[in-house]
Amino acid sequence: MSTPRDESSEPIGAPAIKPGDRADARALGEHLEWLDARTPDSPPAGEERSRWRKKAAEAGARAVPGRRCPQCGWLDAVTRKECFRCAKRFDLAAEALEALAERDLRPPPTRVVVESAGDLLTARVEPFRIADLRYRAAERALLPGFNRLLGLGHINREVVQDYPFQREAAIRALRDMGGQALLADETGLGKTIEAGLVMKELIVRGLVRSVLVIVPAALTEQWREELHEKFLEEFVVARTEKQLRNAERIITTYATVRSAGGPGRLLRERSFDLLVVDEAHKLKNRATQQHQAINRIPRKYVLLLSATPFHNNLGELRSLIDVIKPGLLGSGRTFNKQFVDPKDPRRPRRVAHLRRLLDEVMIRRRRTEVNVELPPRRAAVYHVKPRPVEQAFYEQLTRLVGEEIHRLQMMGDLVQRTAGDRRYSWVLALITLQREACSSPPAVEKTLRKLASQTEGSPENVTRQLGVLADEASRLPLCRKAAACHELLDGFEGQFVIFVEYLATADYLKRSFEGEGITTTVYHGGLDDVGRKATLDRFRAGEARVMIATRTGGEGLNVQFCHNLINYDLPWNPMSVEQRIGRLHRLGQEHPVSVFNLSVEGTVEARVLELLTHKIKLFTAVLGEVDLILGNLHSERSFEQILRQAWLEGTQSGGLDRAFDEFGHELERARTKYDDIKDSESKLSEIFEDQS
Amino acid sequence: MSEKRPSEATSATAPKPMPGSGKGERREREITPEEAKRTGALVREVLEEFGARVKRRKGVLEVEIPGEGAPAQVDEEAETEPDPEADPETEAEIDSEAEPDADGDAEPADDGDDEPADVAPDAEGDDDAEVASPIEGPPIAPPTPSAVHRTAGFVRDELARDLGGSRALKLCFHEDDLEPGCDLVGPGSFVLTGIDRFLRGRGRRAILEAPKKHRASRPKVLRALGLADADVEEIERSAGHRLEAFFVFKVGPDDHALPQELVCVRTLAGGGEVRVSDRLPLKRLASFEDRPRRRFPRNAIEPLWEAALGTVEAEARARVAPLERTVLEGVRRDLARVDAFYRAGFEQLKRGSRDPYGAKAKELETEMRRKIAELLEGRAIRVVVEAVQLLLVERPTTRYEIALRGGARVEAAIDLHDGTVIGPPCASCEVILLAAPPSKAKASSRRRTAGPAPALCEAGHLCCAACADPCRACR
């Protein structure tokens, strides 16, 4: 089998690929395109490289010197508390005092500051019973209630990879901030996990019952899935008044909250125990309807999440803090006077004082502080061309789908139809057909036959064509995509996880692999717990080289012992792709993770892959960037819905390329906007990072 | 502010069962029954004190905070069950003030036979004759009914605001009592945080009067001062008082690396050690007479405040000592990092520069020193001591002015609450001479209360025994 290799785009150090029939592959234009994979600490491309080099040099220069253990002679970093070899404990505190004494310096001072003294001596004298209540209330309020998280026993520990720093953040938010906090950790550190831990803790302790989560529209489904999968909490993505009135756990969007009409009004009249606001930098302007609407929602506990709580000026940060603790940073005028550099509204003054105030409500850590290190991940797109018979089939199917869309369009506007509309259901079925055609012959055949048997309301010739296409699908040879999988398995060593969207495709691939002697197992939603465990154990034990996982089967899967992944079918939700990769690229992974994506030229899936790869830069983004980018899309629909709409409009108008190009531009704009505001993260870090 | 809790439709929904939370299953509990009882009692008292209507049903409190203008009345019909939680303070307090012989044991009647023969008999008879204290504040005119209601209305509004904006609440204090529509009030609950916030500006000062438990007695005083055999010419007597102050502070590092704690510092005018404890002796103080109209001049309180401040500062430093160690470990790491960084810089200068130890090196050296100074400053621990409350206790005393033959005069007093005899300051070292109540006190307690034993020097100056020969006043 040919194994194409694109030497021009292959990075140094990529695994060797067996030579194959390169001439044919190259003639066809097939190639493996390695993407510019980037991790937080790896070099970026282009003009950033020199800046990164300088930073790396500084980081290297900051390497800690070593010392030999006086007991066993083991050489280790001077900052270790005990010897790695003989466990002799070092007294770092005493060493610090010695080091300071050598430089004629004193240790850091301990300053005692007395507050509220003056007015105590002149305070109004009240009856003792009031003083008694005052004292007992102060005592109760200081009771250590959140020294440990009871909620950890009530979350899905197989899926939630909670780091100690995340648990610490949750405890701090609960114990020290009274459940009212701004979670402002750097991108990728898992603010969602931290918010989930806080939420779960409050629920488990019976302190919270109703929860309202406000997120950008593109992230509603992601939040719902995460809260369900990881924290075992059922949330409703509420859009109707009935849902908003009755549900106790609600996810909604900014637009819904700020709407003047029914849903918005209802939300503002209801009170919630816990309010969670994601991408809270959208509240940066206190004068906006959005800020005022959300600030007015009565709640007992509130969590704001944002890695970039201010963009243009520090006053935006004050607007956010005012949602949690009004007046903590003073009025606008006093805040600007005290804490903002008059020459640069993003530069703080009196940093130590500002930091002390922010410490009361804000938790901010950087990746470098919390020692979260994962091996790098790299991604590639394997561009292949369909075989002529496949291409002919695909084009025939596409023509039929286009004609049907056009016919339905004559009957009324399709784009605005709701899910309950029968014609829209038919449209969704047609979209599914196209996607299945990109997957495998058995997947599309199954649906073609099913649709052909549903004759009601469809013209006879359409029913007949569907039947003909089903027969043709059954006669197709091994599809190019499946063959590409074989090539990847030949070219790269180790085990593979292959994600597919359709069970029929999973069976198809399994038969194909086993025909070539490749041991394969399938992990799908139809397995019970025992079956899933057995499948996973088999894969972990090395009894199968390949595990094919469907979408529902992939939930809750942890396979960090494997480091090769093929996105055979691509979900239209980038966060689903991110989550798939997260099954392998997680704590415990010891090797660089390779992510292969298959692009069959001329298919709708190839277009989607192009958007995800080059517009959002999904596979090369730093962890957590993607949802920030999607949050910048000016739409109330999810990414998948926007994509579906673009496909529909393109198919209707005969300009599919243009429709996808327009969407691609919108994604580029969202990304550019994200890049602009990312700079503000460094400004925030100035307030919090160590002076050295 | 919303007037009502979420609609009935939602409150009718039972909480969703969670894994491991079903009845009969073992489950970790965070709130002990005792804690629940104390919290429940506190919350109920606060709510009722400030005008809310509270109905108790099993383990649940149904609370209604009337709106402004509505008179704050106790709804007597609502009390259908006896309240077994009426006395929440069931556990014995550790009372640092408890003198074993001070509670309820009156001093035996003074035996006239012990009095020195040449002391004029007390024309007034018993030394315990009541003398009115001169300190009394102006009477406060009772407020008009409308003023009460208006003020009370504002207070209720504030209470409702601090409790999350709702005027109708259902509260329980233990997980077993949770039911639909109920808020569990436990550590970290918004109710406790809200009540603390509501009471922050209230109850900061109170004045009490300690009861008399001892009788004044000249012979006792003379004996205590070692003047039993002295040549006493005349003794004048007057009523007085002695201030005891309990200062409550909240102490903790401002970065919450350690939890905040309440620290109680007790100081006593006229000598006596300053004591620190973790709890106010509420039970003991509750037995004293409440005197909200009493006033004391500021200069009477300030010395007590200064003494307490010095003590609490020392206490605060002691409590953050574990944190200082952690900080030093961090300093060690920071110093190592800074050293490595600048060492590399120096080496680079040496290698590449034409002036290896010249101006550039000096500049780098200065920068390094500045960085280290910033680093150390950044690691400074800031401990915040917040003054929460002041409870003043007026202890009645009887003052004596003793004229000795030869001209020396000695001032002394007896604390009628604990029987301590308070002498004058030593003429030499100025330490207050104190004598503990005799006989029934434990030795440890007497040692704690007593100052240095008094003695007369040859010139008739009263000093501690160690300073008597010769005393500074004579020299």
PDB file of C-alpha atoms in Angstrom, chain B residues 180-393:
ATOM      1  CA  PRO B 180     -37.810  21.004  49.469  1.00  0.00           C
ATOM      2  CA  GLY B 181     -37.593  24.753  49.551  1.00  0.00           C
ATOM      3  CA  CYS B 182     -35.293  24.751  52.556  1.00  0.00           C
ATOM      4  CA  ASP B 183     -31.842  26.301  52.818  1.00  0.00           C
ATOM      5  CA  LEU B 184     -29.291  24.382  54.813  1.00  0.00           C
ATOM      6  CA  VAL B 185     -27.396  26.736  57.087  1.00  0.00           C
ATOM      7  CA  GLY B 186     -23.968  25.336  57.741  1.00  0.00           C
ATOM      8  CA  PRO B 187     -20.386  26.507  57.675  1.00  0.00           C
ATOM      9  CA  GLY B 188     -19.936  28.718  54.652  1.00  0.00           C
ATOM     10  CA  SER B 189     -23.635  29.323  54.226  1.00  0.00           C
ATOM     11  CA  PHE B 190     -24.753  32.659  52.825  1.00  0.00           C
ATOM     12  CA  VAL B 191     -27.025  33.002  55.899  1.00  0.00           C
ATOM     13  CA  LEU B 192     -24.124  32.984  58.337  1.00  0.00           C
ATOM     14  CA  THR B 193     -22.090  35.269  56.100  1.00  0.00           C
ATOM     15  CA  GLY B 194     -25.075  37.570  55.775  1.00  0.00           C
ATOM     16  CA  ILE B 195     -25.767  37.657  59.507  1.00  0.00           C
ATOM     17  CA  ASP B 196     -22.125  38.417  60.210  1.00  0.00           C
ATOM     18  CA  ARG B 197     -22.280  41.240  57.703  1.00  0.00           C
ATOM     19  CA  PHE B 198     -25.521  42.570  59.175  1.00  0.00           C
ATOM     20  CA  LEU B 199     -24.149  42.599  62.698  1.00  0.00           C
ATOM     21  CA  ARG B 200     -20.793  44.042  61.744  1.00  0.00           C
ATOM     22  CA  GLY B 201     -21.622  47.564  62.851  1.00  0.00           C
ATOM     23  CA  ARG B 202     -23.732  46.449  65.792  1.00  0.00           C
ATOM     24  CA  GLY B 203     -22.941  45.259  69.261  1.00  0.00           C
ATOM     25  CA  ARG B 204     -19.397  46.579  69.118  1.00  0.00           C
ATOM     26  CA  ARG B 205     -19.457  48.003  72.629  1.00  0.00           C
ATOM     27  CA  ALA B 206     -21.244  46.954  75.741  1.00  0.00           C
ATOM     28  CA  ILE B 207     -20.868  47.908  79.387  1.00  0.00           C
ATOM     29  CA  LEU B 208     -21.588  45.600  82.267  1.00  0.00           C
ATOM     30  CA  GLU B 209     -21.360  45.791  86.008  1.00  0.00           C
ATOM     31  CA  ALA B 210     -19.851  42.898  87.886  1.00  0.00           C
ATOM     32  CA  PRO B 211     -21.674  41.846  91.042  1.00  0.00           C
ATOM     33  CA  LYS B 212     -20.166  42.279  94.425  1.00  0.00           C
ATOM     34  CA  LYS B 213     -19.028  38.963  95.778  1.00  0.00           C
ATOM     35  CA  HIS B 214     -16.686  40.131  98.518  1.00  0.00           C
ATOM     36  CA  ARG B 215     -17.022  42.537 101.339  1.00  0.00           C
ATOM     37  CA  ALA B 216     -14.805  45.485 101.944  1.00  0.00           C
ATOM     38  CA  SER B 217     -12.756  45.121 105.070  1.00  0.00           C
ATOM     39  CA  ARG B 218     -10.070  47.398 106.442  1.00  0.00           C
ATOM     40  CA  PRO B 219      -8.331  44.678 108.353  1.00  0.00           C
ATOM     41  CA  LYS B 220      -8.122  42.610 105.190  1.00  0.00           C
ATOM     42  CA  VAL B 221      -6.618  45.467 103.292  1.00  0.00           C
ATOM     43  CA  LEU B 222      -4.109  46.227 105.991  1.00  0.00           C
ATOM     44  CA  ARG B 223      -3.158  42.594 106.230  1.00  0.00           C
ATOM     45  CA  ALA B 224      -2.784  42.300 102.495  1.00  0.00           C
ATOM     46  CA  LEU B 225      -0.520  45.336 102.398  1.00  0.00           C
ATOM     47  CA  GLY B 226       1.566  44.096 105.238  1.00  0.00           C
ATOM     48  CA  LEU B 227       0.373  46.964 107.371  1.00  0.00           C
ATOM     49  CA  ALA B 228      -1.380  44.911 109.981  1.00  0.00           C
ATOM     50  CA  ASP B 229       1.242  45.914 112.505  1.00  0.00           C
ATOM     51  CA  ALA B 230       1.875  49.331 111.070  1.00  0.00           C
ATOM     52  CA  ASP B 231       1.145  52.481 112.984  1.00  0.00           C
ATOM     53  CA  VAL B 232      -1.981  53.596 111.148  1.00  0.00           C
ATOM     54  CA  GLU B 233      -3.273  57.024 112.038  1.00  0.00           C
ATOM     55  CA  GLU B 234      -6.319  57.342 109.855  1.00  0.00           C
ATOM     56  CA  ILE B 235      -8.173  55.481 107.120  1.00  0.00           C
ATOM     57  CA  GLU B 236     -10.509  57.169 104.681  1.00  0.00           C
ATOM     58  CA  ARG B 237     -12.847  55.154 102.578  1.00  0.00           C
ATOM     59  CA  SER B 238     -14.744  55.834  99.356  1.00  0.00           C
ATOM     60  CA  ALA B 239     -16.520  53.932  96.646  1.00  0.00           C
ATOM     61  CA  GLY B 240     -14.856  53.412  93.332  1.00  0.00           C
ATOM     62  CA  HIS B 241     -14.638  51.143  90.420  1.00  0.00           C
ATOM     63  CA  ARG B 242     -12.109  49.305  88.428  1.00  0.00           C
ATOM     64  CA  LEU B 243     -12.430  48.724  84.736  1.00  0.00           C
ATOM     65  CA  GLU B 244     -11.973  45.347  83.171  1.00  0.00           C
ATOM     66  CA  ALA B 245     -11.964  45.293  79.376  1.00  0.00           C
ATOM     67  CA  PHE B 246     -12.466  42.395  77.044  1.00  0.00           C
ATOM     68  CA  PHE B 247     -11.261  43.239  73.563  1.00  0.00           C
ATOM     69  CA  VAL B 248     -12.193  40.880  70.756  1.00  0.00           C
ATOM     70  CA  PHE B 249      -9.993  40.875  67.683  1.00  0.00           C
ATOM     71  CA  LYS B 250     -10.117  38.982  64.431  1.00  0.00           C
ATOM     72  CA  VAL B 251      -6.596  37.908  63.526  1.00  0.00           C
ATOM     73  CA  GLY B 252      -5.189  36.348  60.404  1.00  0.00           C
ATOM     74  CA  PRO B 253      -2.800  36.880  57.479  1.00  0.00           C
ATOM     75  CA  ASP B 254      -4.406  38.915  54.735  1.00  0.00           C
ATOM     76  CA  ASP B 255      -3.682  36.306  52.080  1.00  0.00           C
ATOM     77  CA  HIS B 256      -5.697  33.703  54.039  1.00  0.00           C
ATOM     78  CA  ALA B 257      -2.754  31.324  54.116  1.00  0.00           C
ATOM     79  CA  LEU B 258      -3.969  30.577  57.624  1.00  0.00           C
ATOM     80  CA  PRO B 259      -7.600  30.798  58.725  1.00  0.00           C
ATOM     81  CA  GLN B 260      -8.742  33.871  60.607  1.00  0.00           C
ATOM     82  CA  GLU B 261      -9.396  33.464  64.307  1.00  0.00           C
ATOM     83  CA  LEU B 262     -11.069  35.381  67.044  1.00  0.00           C
ATOM     84  CA  VAL B 263      -8.755  36.344  69.882  1.00  0.00           C
ATOM     85  CA  CYS B 264     -10.000  37.731  73.153  1.00  0.00           C
ATOM     86  CA  VAL B 265      -7.681  39.937  75.220  1.00  0.00           C
ATOM     87  CA  ARG B 266      -8.656  40.805  78.753  1.00  0.00           C
ATOM     88  CA  THR B 267      -7.055  43.722  80.520  1.00  0.00           C
ATOM     89  CA  LEU B 268      -7.663  45.063  83.964  1.00  0.00           C
ATOM     90  CA  ALA B 269      -7.046  48.527  85.235  1.00  0.00           C
ATOM     91  CA  GLY B 270      -4.890  48.797  88.295  1.00  0.00           C
ATOM     92  CA  GLY B 271      -2.654  45.846  87.581  1.00  0.00           C
ATOM     93  CA  GLY B 272      -3.279  42.207  86.863  1.00  0.00           C
ATOM     94  CA  GLU B 273      -1.905  40.346  83.921  1.00  0.00           C
ATOM     95  CA  VAL B 274      -3.228  40.780  80.451  1.00  0.00           C
ATOM     96  CA  ARG B 275      -4.717  37.501  79.347  1.00  0.00           C
ATOM     97  CA  VAL B 276      -5.335  36.059  75.924  1.00  0.00           C
ATOM     98  CA  SER B 277      -7.927  33.425  75.223  1.00  0.00           C
ATOM     99  CA  ASP B 278      -9.762  31.996  72.258  1.00  0.00           C
ATOM    100  CA  ARG B 279     -13.220  32.656  73.608  1.00  0.00           C
ATOM    101  CA  LEU B 280     -15.117  35.326  75.445  1.00  0.00           C
ATOM    102  CA  PRO B 281     -16.495  34.099  78.781  1.00  0.00           C
ATOM    103  CA  LEU B 282     -20.010  34.790  77.573  1.00  0.00           C
ATOM    104  CA  LYS B 283     -21.764  32.785  80.228  1.00  0.00           C
ATOM    105  CA  ARG B 284     -20.015  34.637  83.003  1.00  0.00           C
ATOM    106  CA  LEU B 285     -20.572  38.011  81.382  1.00  0.00           C
ATOM    107  CA  ALA B 286     -24.230  37.256  80.798  1.00  0.00           C
ATOM    108  CA  SER B 287     -24.687  37.019  84.570  1.00  0.00           C
ATOM    109  CA  PHE B 288     -23.509  40.615  85.023  1.00  0.00           C
ATOM    110  CA  GLU B 289     -25.785  43.631  85.077  1.00  0.00           C
ATOM    111  CA  ASP B 290     -26.140  45.312  81.711  1.00  0.00           C
ATOM    112  CA  ARG B 291     -25.399  49.031  81.905  1.00  0.00           C
ATOM    113  CA  PRO B 292     -25.911  50.483  78.418  1.00  0.00           C
ATOM    114  CA  ARG B 293     -26.155  54.044  79.760  1.00  0.00           C
ATOM    115  CA  ARG B 294     -22.856  54.027  81.563  1.00  0.00           C
ATOM    116  CA  ARG B 295     -20.114  56.209  80.201  1.00  0.00           C
ATOM    117  CA  PHE B 296     -16.438  56.269  80.930  1.00  0.00           C
ATOM    118  CA  PRO B 297     -13.950  58.904  79.936  1.00  0.00           C
ATOM    119  CA  ARG B 298     -11.769  57.895  77.063  1.00  0.00           C
ATOM    120  CA  ASN B 299      -8.608  58.326  79.083  1.00  0.00           C
ATOM    121  CA  ALA B 300      -9.846  55.583  81.376  1.00  0.00           C
ATOM    122  CA  ILE B 301     -10.148  53.154  78.496  1.00  0.00           C
ATOM    123  CA  GLU B 302      -7.100  54.047  76.482  1.00  0.00           C
ATOM    124  CA  PRO B 303      -4.516  52.500  78.816  1.00  0.00           C
ATOM    125  CA  LEU B 304      -6.469  49.259  78.639  1.00  0.00           C
ATOM    126  CA  TRP B 305      -6.573  49.514  74.889  1.00  0.00           C
ATOM    127  CA  GLU B 306      -2.824  50.140  74.667  1.00  0.00           C
ATOM    128  CA  ALA B 307      -2.115  47.120  76.835  1.00  0.00           C
ATOM    129  CA  ALA B 308      -4.440  44.939  74.784  1.00  0.00           C
ATOM    130  CA  LEU B 309      -2.960  46.159  71.533  1.00  0.00           C
ATOM    131  CA  GLY B 310       0.545  45.283  72.561  1.00  0.00           C
ATOM    132  CA  THR B 311      -0.586  41.833  73.584  1.00  0.00           C
ATOM    133  CA  VAL B 312      -2.631  41.084  70.480  1.00  0.00           C
ATOM    134  CA  GLU B 313       0.195  42.186  68.217  1.00  0.00           C
ATOM    135  CA  ALA B 314       2.516  39.754  69.927  1.00  0.00           C
ATOM    136  CA  GLU B 315      -0.135  37.082  69.725  1.00  0.00           C
ATOM    137  CA  ALA B 316      -0.669  37.734  66.024  1.00  0.00           C
ATOM    138  CA  ARG B 317       3.034  37.355  65.355  1.00  0.00           C
ATOM    139  CA  ALA B 318       3.143  34.116  67.317  1.00  0.00           C
ATOM    140  CA  ARG B 319       0.239  32.695  65.341  1.00  0.00           C
ATOM    141  CA  VAL B 320       1.819  33.302  61.959  1.00  0.00           C
ATOM    142  CA  ALA B 321       5.157  31.759  62.926  1.00  0.00           C
ATOM    143  CA  PRO B 322       4.420  28.581  60.900  1.00  0.00           C
ATOM    144  CA  LEU B 323       3.749  30.773  57.899  1.00  0.00           C
ATOM    145  CA  GLU B 324       7.052  32.564  58.314  1.00  0.00           C
ATOM    146  CA  ARG B 325       8.821  29.282  57.880  1.00  0.00           C
ATOM    147  CA  THR B 326       6.998  28.578  54.644  1.00  0.00           C
ATOM    148  CA  VAL B 327       7.853  32.057  53.447  1.00  0.00           C
ATOM    149  CA  LEU B 328      11.528  31.507  54.194  1.00  0.00           C
ATOM    150  CA  GLU B 329      11.487  28.319  52.150  1.00  0.00           C
ATOM    151  CA  GLY B 330      10.087  30.313  49.271  1.00  0.00           C
ATOM    152  CA  VAL B 331      12.777  32.943  49.792  1.00  0.00           C
ATOM    153  CA  ARG B 332      15.400  30.223  49.519  1.00  0.00           C
ATOM    154  CA  ARG B 333      14.017  29.200  46.150  1.00  0.00           C
ATOM    155  CA  ASP B 334      13.744  32.782  44.938  1.00  0.00           C
ATOM    156  CA  LEU B 335      17.299  33.611  45.994  1.00  0.00           C
ATOM    157  CA  ALA B 336      18.618  30.574  44.176  1.00  0.00           C
ATOM    158  CA  ARG B 337      16.799  31.594  41.043  1.00  0.00           C
ATOM    159  CA  VAL B 338      17.898  35.205  41.167  1.00  0.00           C
ATOM    160  CA  ASP B 339      21.482  34.134  41.886  1.00  0.00           C
ATOM    161  CA  ALA B 340      21.534  31.853  38.886  1.00  0.00           C
ATOM    162  CA  PHE B 341      20.072  34.498  36.613  1.00  0.00           C
ATOM    163  CA  TYR B 342      22.487  37.238  37.554  1.00  0.00           C
ATOM    164  CA  ARG B 343      25.434  34.915  37.724  1.00  0.00           C
ATOM    165  CA  ALA B 344      24.790  34.094  34.091  1.00  0.00           C
ATOM    166  CA  GLY B 345      24.655  37.803  33.395  1.00  0.00           C
ATOM    167  CA  PHE B 346      27.936  38.432  35.156  1.00  0.00           C
ATOM    168  CA  GLU B 347      29.594  35.598  33.310  1.00  0.00           C
ATOM    169  CA  GLN B 348      28.361  36.949  30.024  1.00  0.00           C
ATOM    170  CA  LEU B 349      29.834  40.314  30.877  1.00  0.00           C
ATOM    171  CA  LYS B 350      33.137  38.716  31.756  1.00  0.00           C
ATOM    172  CA  ARG B 351      33.227  36.796  28.515  1.00  0.00           C
ATOM    173  CA  GLY B 352      32.103  39.366  26.056  1.00  0.00           C
ATOM    174  CA  SER B 353      32.706  42.699  27.641  1.00  0.00           C
ATOM    175  CA  ARG B 354      35.766  44.896  27.362  1.00  0.00           C
ATOM    176  CA  ASP B 355      35.025  46.148  30.834  1.00  0.00           C
ATOM    177  CA  PRO B 356      34.324  43.043  32.835  1.00  0.00           C
ATOM    178  CA  TYR B 357      34.276  44.651  36.275  1.00  0.00           C
ATOM    179  CA  GLY B 358      33.455  48.127  35.389  1.00  0.00           C
ATOM    180  CA  ALA B 359      30.314  50.166  35.185  1.00  0.00           C
ATOM    181  CA  LYS B 360      28.102  47.514  33.599  1.00  0.00           C
ATOM    182  CA  ALA B 361      28.942  45.002  36.273  1.00  0.00           C
ATOM    183  CA  LYS B 362      28.172  47.550  38.964  1.00  0.00           C
ATOM    184  CA  GLU B 363      24.870  48.300  37.298  1.00  0.00           C
ATOM    185  CA  LEU B 364      24.012  44.640  37.244  1.00  0.00           C
ATOM    186  CA  GLU B 365      24.986  44.316  40.872  1.00  0.00           C
ATOM    187  CA  THR B 366      22.720  47.222  41.806  1.00  0.00           C
ATOM    188  CA  GLU B 367      19.888  45.731  39.829  1.00  0.00           C
ATOM    189  CA  MET B 368      20.339  42.389  41.536  1.00  0.00           C
ATOM    190  CA  ARG B 369      20.227  43.975  44.965  1.00  0.00           C
ATOM    191  CA  ARG B 370      17.121  45.872  44.032  1.00  0.00           C
ATOM    192  CA  LYS B 371      15.479  42.717  42.757  1.00  0.00           C
ATOM    193  CA  ILE B 372      16.265  40.867  45.944  1.00  0.00           C
ATOM    194  CA  ALA B 373      14.910  43.738  48.022  1.00  0.00           C
ATOM    195  CA  GLU B 374      11.708  43.708  45.969  1.00  0.00           C
ATOM    196  CA  LEU B 375      11.507  39.981  46.362  1.00  0.00           C
ATOM    197  CA  LEU B 376      11.800  40.168  50.129  1.00  0.00           C
ATOM    198  CA  GLU B 377       9.277  42.950  50.299  1.00  0.00           C
ATOM    199  CA  GLY B 378       6.925  40.928  48.147  1.00  0.00           C
ATOM    200  CA  ARG B 379       7.161  38.067  50.601  1.00  0.00           C
ATOM    201  CA  ALA B 380       6.337  40.214  53.581  1.00  0.00           C
ATOM    202  CA  ILE B 381       3.594  38.762  55.705  1.00  0.00           C
ATOM    203  CA  ARG B 382       0.829  41.126  56.513  1.00  0.00           C
ATOM    204  CA  VAL B 383      -1.245  40.120  59.475  1.00  0.00           C
ATOM    205  CA  VAL B 384      -4.479  41.958  59.879  1.00  0.00           C
ATOM    206  CA  VAL B 385      -5.836  42.516  63.353  1.00  0.00           C
ATOM    207  CA  GLU B 386      -9.360  43.773  63.173  1.00  0.00           C
ATOM    208  CA  ALA B 387     -10.857  45.198  66.359  1.00  0.00           C
ATOM    209  CA  VAL B 388     -14.268  43.596  66.589  1.00  0.00           C
ATOM    210  CA  GLN B 389     -15.683  44.323  69.986  1.00  0.00           C
ATOM    211  CA  LEU B 390     -15.087  45.908  73.360  1.00  0.00           C
ATOM    212  CA  LEU B 391     -16.894  44.737  76.468  1.00  0.00           C
ATOM    213  CA  LEU B 392     -16.228  46.889  79.492  1.00  0.00           C
ATOM    214  CA  VAL B 393     -16.921  45.521  82.931  1.00  0.00           C
TER     215      VAL B 393
END
